[in-house]
mmCIF file of C-alpha atoms and ligand atoms in Angstrom:
data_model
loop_
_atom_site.group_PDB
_atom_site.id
_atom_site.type_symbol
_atom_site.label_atom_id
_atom_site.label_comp_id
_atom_site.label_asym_id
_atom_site.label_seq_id
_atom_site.Cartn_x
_atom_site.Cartn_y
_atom_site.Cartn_z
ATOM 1 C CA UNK A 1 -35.705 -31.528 70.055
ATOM 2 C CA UNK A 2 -36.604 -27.691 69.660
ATOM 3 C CA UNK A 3 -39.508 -26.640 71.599
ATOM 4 C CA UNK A 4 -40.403 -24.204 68.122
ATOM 5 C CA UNK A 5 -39.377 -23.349 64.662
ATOM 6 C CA UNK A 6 -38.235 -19.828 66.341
ATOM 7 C CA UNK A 7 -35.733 -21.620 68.925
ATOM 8 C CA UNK A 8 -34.393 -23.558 66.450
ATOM 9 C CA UNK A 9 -33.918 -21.093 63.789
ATOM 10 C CA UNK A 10 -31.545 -19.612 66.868
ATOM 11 C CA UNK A 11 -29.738 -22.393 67.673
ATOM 12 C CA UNK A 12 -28.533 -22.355 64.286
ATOM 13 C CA UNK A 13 -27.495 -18.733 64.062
ATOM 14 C CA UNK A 14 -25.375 -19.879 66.946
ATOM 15 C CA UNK A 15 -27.254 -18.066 70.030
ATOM 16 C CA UNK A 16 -27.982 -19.602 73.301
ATOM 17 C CA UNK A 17 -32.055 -20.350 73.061
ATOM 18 C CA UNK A 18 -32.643 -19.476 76.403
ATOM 19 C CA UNK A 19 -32.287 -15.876 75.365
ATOM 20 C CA UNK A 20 -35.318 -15.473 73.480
ATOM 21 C CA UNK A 21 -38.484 -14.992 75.690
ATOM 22 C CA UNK A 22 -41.724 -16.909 75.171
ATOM 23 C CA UNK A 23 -43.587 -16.549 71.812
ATOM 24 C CA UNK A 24 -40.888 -14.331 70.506
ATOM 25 C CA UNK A 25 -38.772 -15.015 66.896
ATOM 26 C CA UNK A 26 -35.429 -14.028 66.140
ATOM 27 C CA UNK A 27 -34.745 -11.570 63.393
ATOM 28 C CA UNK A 28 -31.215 -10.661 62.122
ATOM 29 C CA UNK A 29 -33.100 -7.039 60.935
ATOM 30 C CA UNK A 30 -33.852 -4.532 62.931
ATOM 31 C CA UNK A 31 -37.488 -3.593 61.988
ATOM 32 C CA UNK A 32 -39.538 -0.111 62.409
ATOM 33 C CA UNK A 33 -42.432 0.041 64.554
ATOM 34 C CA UNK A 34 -43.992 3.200 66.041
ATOM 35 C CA UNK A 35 -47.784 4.910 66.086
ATOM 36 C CA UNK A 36 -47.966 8.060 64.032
ATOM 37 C CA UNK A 37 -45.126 10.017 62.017
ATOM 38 C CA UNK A 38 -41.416 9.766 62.318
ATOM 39 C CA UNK A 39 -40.417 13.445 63.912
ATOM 40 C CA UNK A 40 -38.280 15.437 61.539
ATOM 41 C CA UNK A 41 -35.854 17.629 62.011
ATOM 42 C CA UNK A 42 -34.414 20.847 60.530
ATOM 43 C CA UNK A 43 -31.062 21.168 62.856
ATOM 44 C CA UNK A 44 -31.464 20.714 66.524
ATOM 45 C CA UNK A 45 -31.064 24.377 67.309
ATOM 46 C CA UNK A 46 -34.427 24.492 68.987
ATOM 47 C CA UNK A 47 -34.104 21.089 70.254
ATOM 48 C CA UNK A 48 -34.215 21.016 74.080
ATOM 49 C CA UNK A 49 -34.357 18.149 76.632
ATOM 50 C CA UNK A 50 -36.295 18.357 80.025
ATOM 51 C CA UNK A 51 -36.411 17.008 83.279
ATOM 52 C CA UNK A 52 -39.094 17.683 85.780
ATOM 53 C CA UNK A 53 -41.600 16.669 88.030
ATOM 54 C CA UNK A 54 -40.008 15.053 91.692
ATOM 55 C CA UNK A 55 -36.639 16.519 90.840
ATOM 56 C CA UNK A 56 -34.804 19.388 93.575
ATOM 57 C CA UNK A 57 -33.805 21.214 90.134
ATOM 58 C CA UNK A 58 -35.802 20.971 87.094
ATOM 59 C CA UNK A 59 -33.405 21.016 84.248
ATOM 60 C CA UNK A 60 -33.419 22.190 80.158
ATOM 61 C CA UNK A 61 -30.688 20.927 78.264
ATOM 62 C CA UNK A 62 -30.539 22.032 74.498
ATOM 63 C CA UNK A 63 -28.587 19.294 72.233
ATOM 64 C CA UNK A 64 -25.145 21.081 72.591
ATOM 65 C CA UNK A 65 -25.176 20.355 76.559
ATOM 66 C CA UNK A 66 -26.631 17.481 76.448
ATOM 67 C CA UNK A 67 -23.970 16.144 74.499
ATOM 68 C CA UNK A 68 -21.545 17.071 76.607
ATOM 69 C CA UNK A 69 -23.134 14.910 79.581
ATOM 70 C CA UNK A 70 -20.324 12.276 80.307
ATOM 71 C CA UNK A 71 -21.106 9.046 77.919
ATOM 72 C CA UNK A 72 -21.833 5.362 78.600
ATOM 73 C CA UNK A 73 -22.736 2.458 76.196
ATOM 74 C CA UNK A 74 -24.289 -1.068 76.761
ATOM 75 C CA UNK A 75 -25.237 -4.239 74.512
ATOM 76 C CA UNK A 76 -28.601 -5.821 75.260
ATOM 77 C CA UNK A 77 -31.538 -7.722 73.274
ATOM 78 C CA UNK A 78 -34.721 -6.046 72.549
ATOM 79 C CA UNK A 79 -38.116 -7.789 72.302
ATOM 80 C CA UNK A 80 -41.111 -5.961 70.742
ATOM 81 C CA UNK A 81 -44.910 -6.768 71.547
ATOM 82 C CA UNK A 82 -45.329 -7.900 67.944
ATOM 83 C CA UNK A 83 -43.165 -10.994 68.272
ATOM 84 C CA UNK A 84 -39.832 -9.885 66.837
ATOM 85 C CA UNK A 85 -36.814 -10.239 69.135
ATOM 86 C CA UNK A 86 -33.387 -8.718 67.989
ATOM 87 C CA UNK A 87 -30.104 -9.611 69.980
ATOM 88 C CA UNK A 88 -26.967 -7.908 71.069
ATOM 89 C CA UNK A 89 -28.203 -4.437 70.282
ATOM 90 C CA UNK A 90 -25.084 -2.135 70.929
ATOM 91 C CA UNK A 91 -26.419 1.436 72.041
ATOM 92 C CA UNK A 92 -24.248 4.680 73.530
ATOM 93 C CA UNK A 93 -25.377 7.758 74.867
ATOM 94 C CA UNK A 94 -25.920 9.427 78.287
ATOM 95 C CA UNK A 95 -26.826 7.005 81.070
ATOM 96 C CA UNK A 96 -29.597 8.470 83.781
ATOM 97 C CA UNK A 97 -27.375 8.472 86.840
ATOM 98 C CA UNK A 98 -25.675 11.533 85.067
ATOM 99 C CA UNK A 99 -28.752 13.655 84.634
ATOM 100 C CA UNK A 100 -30.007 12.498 88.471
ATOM 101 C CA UNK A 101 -26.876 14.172 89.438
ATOM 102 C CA UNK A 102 -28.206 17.170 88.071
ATOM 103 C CA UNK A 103 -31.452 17.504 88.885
ATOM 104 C CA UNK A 104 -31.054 15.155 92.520
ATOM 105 C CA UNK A 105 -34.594 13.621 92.008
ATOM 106 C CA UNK A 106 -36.913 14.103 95.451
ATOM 107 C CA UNK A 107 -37.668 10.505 97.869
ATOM 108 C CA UNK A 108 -40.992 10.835 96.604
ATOM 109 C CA UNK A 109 -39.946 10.241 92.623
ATOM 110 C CA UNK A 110 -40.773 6.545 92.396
ATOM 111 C CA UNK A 111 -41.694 6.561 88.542
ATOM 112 C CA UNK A 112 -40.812 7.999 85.098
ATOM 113 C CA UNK A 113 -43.205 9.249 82.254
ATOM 114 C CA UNK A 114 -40.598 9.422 78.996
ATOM 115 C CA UNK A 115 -42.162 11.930 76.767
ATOM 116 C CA UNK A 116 -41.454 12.029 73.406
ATOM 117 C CA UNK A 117 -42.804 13.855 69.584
ATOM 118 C CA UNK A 118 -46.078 14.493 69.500
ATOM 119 C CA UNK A 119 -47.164 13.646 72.512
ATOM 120 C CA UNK A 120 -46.220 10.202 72.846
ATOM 121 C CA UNK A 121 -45.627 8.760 76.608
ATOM 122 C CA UNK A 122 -43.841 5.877 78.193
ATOM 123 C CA UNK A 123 -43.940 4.454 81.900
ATOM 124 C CA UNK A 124 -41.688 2.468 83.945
ATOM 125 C CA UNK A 125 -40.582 2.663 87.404
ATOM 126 C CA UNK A 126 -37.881 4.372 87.950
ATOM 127 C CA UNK A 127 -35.427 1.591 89.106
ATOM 128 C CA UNK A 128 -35.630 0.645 85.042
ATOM 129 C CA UNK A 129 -34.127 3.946 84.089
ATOM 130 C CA UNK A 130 -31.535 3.462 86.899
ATOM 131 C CA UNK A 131 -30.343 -0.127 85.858
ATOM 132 C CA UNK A 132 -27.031 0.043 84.090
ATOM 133 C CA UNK A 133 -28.749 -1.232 80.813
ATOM 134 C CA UNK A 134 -30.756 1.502 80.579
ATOM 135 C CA UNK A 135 -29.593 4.472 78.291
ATOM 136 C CA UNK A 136 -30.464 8.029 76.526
ATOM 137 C CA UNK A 137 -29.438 6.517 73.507
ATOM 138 C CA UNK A 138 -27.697 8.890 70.650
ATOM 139 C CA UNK A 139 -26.265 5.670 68.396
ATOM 140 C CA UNK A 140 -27.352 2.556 67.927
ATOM 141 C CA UNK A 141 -24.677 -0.625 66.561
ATOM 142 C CA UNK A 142 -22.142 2.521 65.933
ATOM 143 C CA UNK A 143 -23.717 4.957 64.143
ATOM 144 C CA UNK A 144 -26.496 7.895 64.365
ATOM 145 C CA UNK A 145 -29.480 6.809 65.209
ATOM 146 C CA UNK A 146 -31.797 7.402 62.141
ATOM 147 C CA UNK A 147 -34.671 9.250 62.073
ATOM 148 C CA UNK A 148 -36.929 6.501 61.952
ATOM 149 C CA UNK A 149 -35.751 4.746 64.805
ATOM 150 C CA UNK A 150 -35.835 7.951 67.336
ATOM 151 C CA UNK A 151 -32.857 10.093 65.943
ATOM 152 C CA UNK A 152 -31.769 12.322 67.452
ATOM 153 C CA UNK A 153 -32.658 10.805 71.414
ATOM 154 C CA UNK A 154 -33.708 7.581 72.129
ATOM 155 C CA UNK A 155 -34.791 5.737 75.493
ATOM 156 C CA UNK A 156 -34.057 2.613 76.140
ATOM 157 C CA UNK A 157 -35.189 0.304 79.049
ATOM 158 C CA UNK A 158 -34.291 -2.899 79.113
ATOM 159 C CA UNK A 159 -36.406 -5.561 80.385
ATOM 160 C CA UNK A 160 -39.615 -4.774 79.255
ATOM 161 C CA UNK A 161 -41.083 -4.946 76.060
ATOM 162 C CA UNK A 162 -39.524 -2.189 73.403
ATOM 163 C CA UNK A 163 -42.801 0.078 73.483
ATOM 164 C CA UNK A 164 -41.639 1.510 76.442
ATOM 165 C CA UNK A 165 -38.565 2.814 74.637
ATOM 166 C CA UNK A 166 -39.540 6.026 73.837
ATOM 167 C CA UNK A 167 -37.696 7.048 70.230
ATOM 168 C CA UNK A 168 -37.887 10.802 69.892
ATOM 169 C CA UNK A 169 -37.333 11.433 73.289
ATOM 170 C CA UNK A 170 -37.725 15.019 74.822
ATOM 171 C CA UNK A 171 -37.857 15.113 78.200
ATOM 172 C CA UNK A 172 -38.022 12.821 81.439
ATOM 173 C CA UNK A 173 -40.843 13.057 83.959
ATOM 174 C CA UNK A 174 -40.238 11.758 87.588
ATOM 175 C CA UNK A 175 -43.639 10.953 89.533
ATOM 176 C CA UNK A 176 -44.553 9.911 92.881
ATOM 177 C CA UNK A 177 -47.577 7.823 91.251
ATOM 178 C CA UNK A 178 -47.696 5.533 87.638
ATOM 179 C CA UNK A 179 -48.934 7.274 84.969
ATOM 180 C CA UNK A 180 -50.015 5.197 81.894
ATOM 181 C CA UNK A 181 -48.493 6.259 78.691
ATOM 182 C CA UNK A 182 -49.504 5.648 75.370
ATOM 183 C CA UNK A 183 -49.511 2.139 74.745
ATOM 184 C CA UNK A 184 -50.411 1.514 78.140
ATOM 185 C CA UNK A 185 -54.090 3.381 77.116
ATOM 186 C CA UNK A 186 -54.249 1.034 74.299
ATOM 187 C CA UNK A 187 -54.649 -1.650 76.188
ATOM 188 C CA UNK A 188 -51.021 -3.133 76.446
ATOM 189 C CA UNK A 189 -49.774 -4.548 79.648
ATOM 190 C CA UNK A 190 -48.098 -1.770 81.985
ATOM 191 C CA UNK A 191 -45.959 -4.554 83.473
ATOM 192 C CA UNK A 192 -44.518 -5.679 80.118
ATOM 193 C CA UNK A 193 -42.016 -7.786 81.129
ATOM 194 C CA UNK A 194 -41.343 -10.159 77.934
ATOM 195 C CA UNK A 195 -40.161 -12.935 80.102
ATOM 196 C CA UNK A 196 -43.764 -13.370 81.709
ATOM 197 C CA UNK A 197 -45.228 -12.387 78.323
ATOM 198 C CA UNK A 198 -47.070 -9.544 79.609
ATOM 199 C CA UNK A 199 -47.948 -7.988 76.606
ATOM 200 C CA UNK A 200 -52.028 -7.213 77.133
ATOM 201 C CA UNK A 201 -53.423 -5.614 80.560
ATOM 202 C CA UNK A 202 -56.182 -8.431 80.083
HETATM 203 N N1 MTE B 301 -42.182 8.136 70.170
HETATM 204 C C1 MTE B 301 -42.480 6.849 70.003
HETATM 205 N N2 MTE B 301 -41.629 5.914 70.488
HETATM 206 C C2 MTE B 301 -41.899 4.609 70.340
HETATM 207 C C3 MTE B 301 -43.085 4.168 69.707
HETATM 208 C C4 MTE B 301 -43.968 5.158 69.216
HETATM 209 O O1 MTE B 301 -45.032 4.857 68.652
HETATM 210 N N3 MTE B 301 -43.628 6.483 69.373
HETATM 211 N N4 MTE B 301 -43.331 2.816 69.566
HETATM 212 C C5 MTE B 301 -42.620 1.886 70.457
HETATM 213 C C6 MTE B 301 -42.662 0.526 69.991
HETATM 214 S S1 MTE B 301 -44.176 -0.268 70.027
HETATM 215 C C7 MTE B 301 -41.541 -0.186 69.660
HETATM 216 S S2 MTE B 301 -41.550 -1.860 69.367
HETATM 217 C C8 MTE B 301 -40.241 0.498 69.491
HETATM 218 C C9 MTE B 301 -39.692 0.211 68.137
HETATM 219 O O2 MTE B 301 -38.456 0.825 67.967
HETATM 220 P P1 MTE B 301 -37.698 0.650 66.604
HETATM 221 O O3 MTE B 301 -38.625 1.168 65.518
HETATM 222 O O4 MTE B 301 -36.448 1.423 66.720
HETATM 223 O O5 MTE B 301 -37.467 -0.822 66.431
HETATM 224 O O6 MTE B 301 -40.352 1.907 69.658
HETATM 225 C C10 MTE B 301 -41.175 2.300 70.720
HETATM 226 N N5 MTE B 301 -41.027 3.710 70.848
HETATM 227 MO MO1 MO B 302 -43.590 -2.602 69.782
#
């Protein structure tokens, strides 16, 4: 009567199981995952956030302006690569649309490269930043985000896999061409749509 152990252990938390993508379990945590260090942070007085690439107006924000960018907030479910699935995620912060007003990105800006810490990349097109789930997240379920899960700037793109939800974000790339980021080197699928379970490029 269940097609898995994993669609019926949400039918009985009292979700709809045709929200959890293929091969994916629910978990009522929400777990850590990331490559490399958690970025730390003494005060964000050196802290800036950049936009550049196909942009009119390339633009630095430090975390004072930033947070004065007009502020949205969505609720969405987030599926990571390694099977775990995690529903109505509440997030707030500063949706793109306010940030393209700034910088008025150029016809030719087709793609985004999310760069983050230590040199960690993410790549989607840029119609996934523009979607009205997608968000510059400061909190996460109410609160500060915390330092291990991207305080004090977080992406979030719904849709795809959670890799390409850069935590320690500090700046935003447009690009006329796909760039693969980090994961996307490793091997993982730059598609990543968790409906079509495209987690490995082969
Ligand atoms: N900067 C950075 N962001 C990252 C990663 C990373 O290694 N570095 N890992 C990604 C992966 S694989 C996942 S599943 C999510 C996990 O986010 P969470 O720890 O908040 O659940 O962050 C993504 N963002
Ligand atoms: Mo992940």
């Amino acid at each position: 009567m269940f097609r898995s152990r994993a669609e019926k252990k949400v039918v009985e938390l009292g979700y709809d199981p045709a929200r959890l993508p293929p091969g994916q379990y629910l978990t009522e945590k929400w777990p850590v995952l990331h490559a490399g260090g958690v970025a730390e942070y003494r005060g964000l007085s050196t802290w800036t956030f950049k936009v550049f690439g196909e942009v009119e107006q390339m633009l630095e924000l430090s975390w004072e302006q930033f947070n004065e960018l007009p502020r949205s907030e969505n609720t969405q479910d987030i599926h990571c690569v390694t099977r775990w699935s995690h529903f109505d995620m509440h997030f707030e912060g500063v949706h793109w649309r306010e940030l393209a007003k700034l910088v008025k990105p150029k016809p030719t800006a087709n793609f985004v490269v999310a760069h983050a810490e230590a040199g960690f990349t993410s790549n989607v097109p840029l119609s996934f930043l523009e979607d009205d789930n997608a968000l510059l997240a400061t909190h996460a379920d109410g609160a500060a985000l915390s330092p291990e899960h991207g305080y004090p700037l977080r992406l979030v793109i719904p849709g795809k896999y959670f890799w390409k939800s850069a935590k320690w974000l500090r700046g935003i790339e447009l690009s006329s061409v796909d760039k693969p980021g980090f994961w996307e080197r490793y091997g993982y699928n730059n598609n990543a749509d968790p409906w079509k379970e495209e987690r490995y490029a082969f």
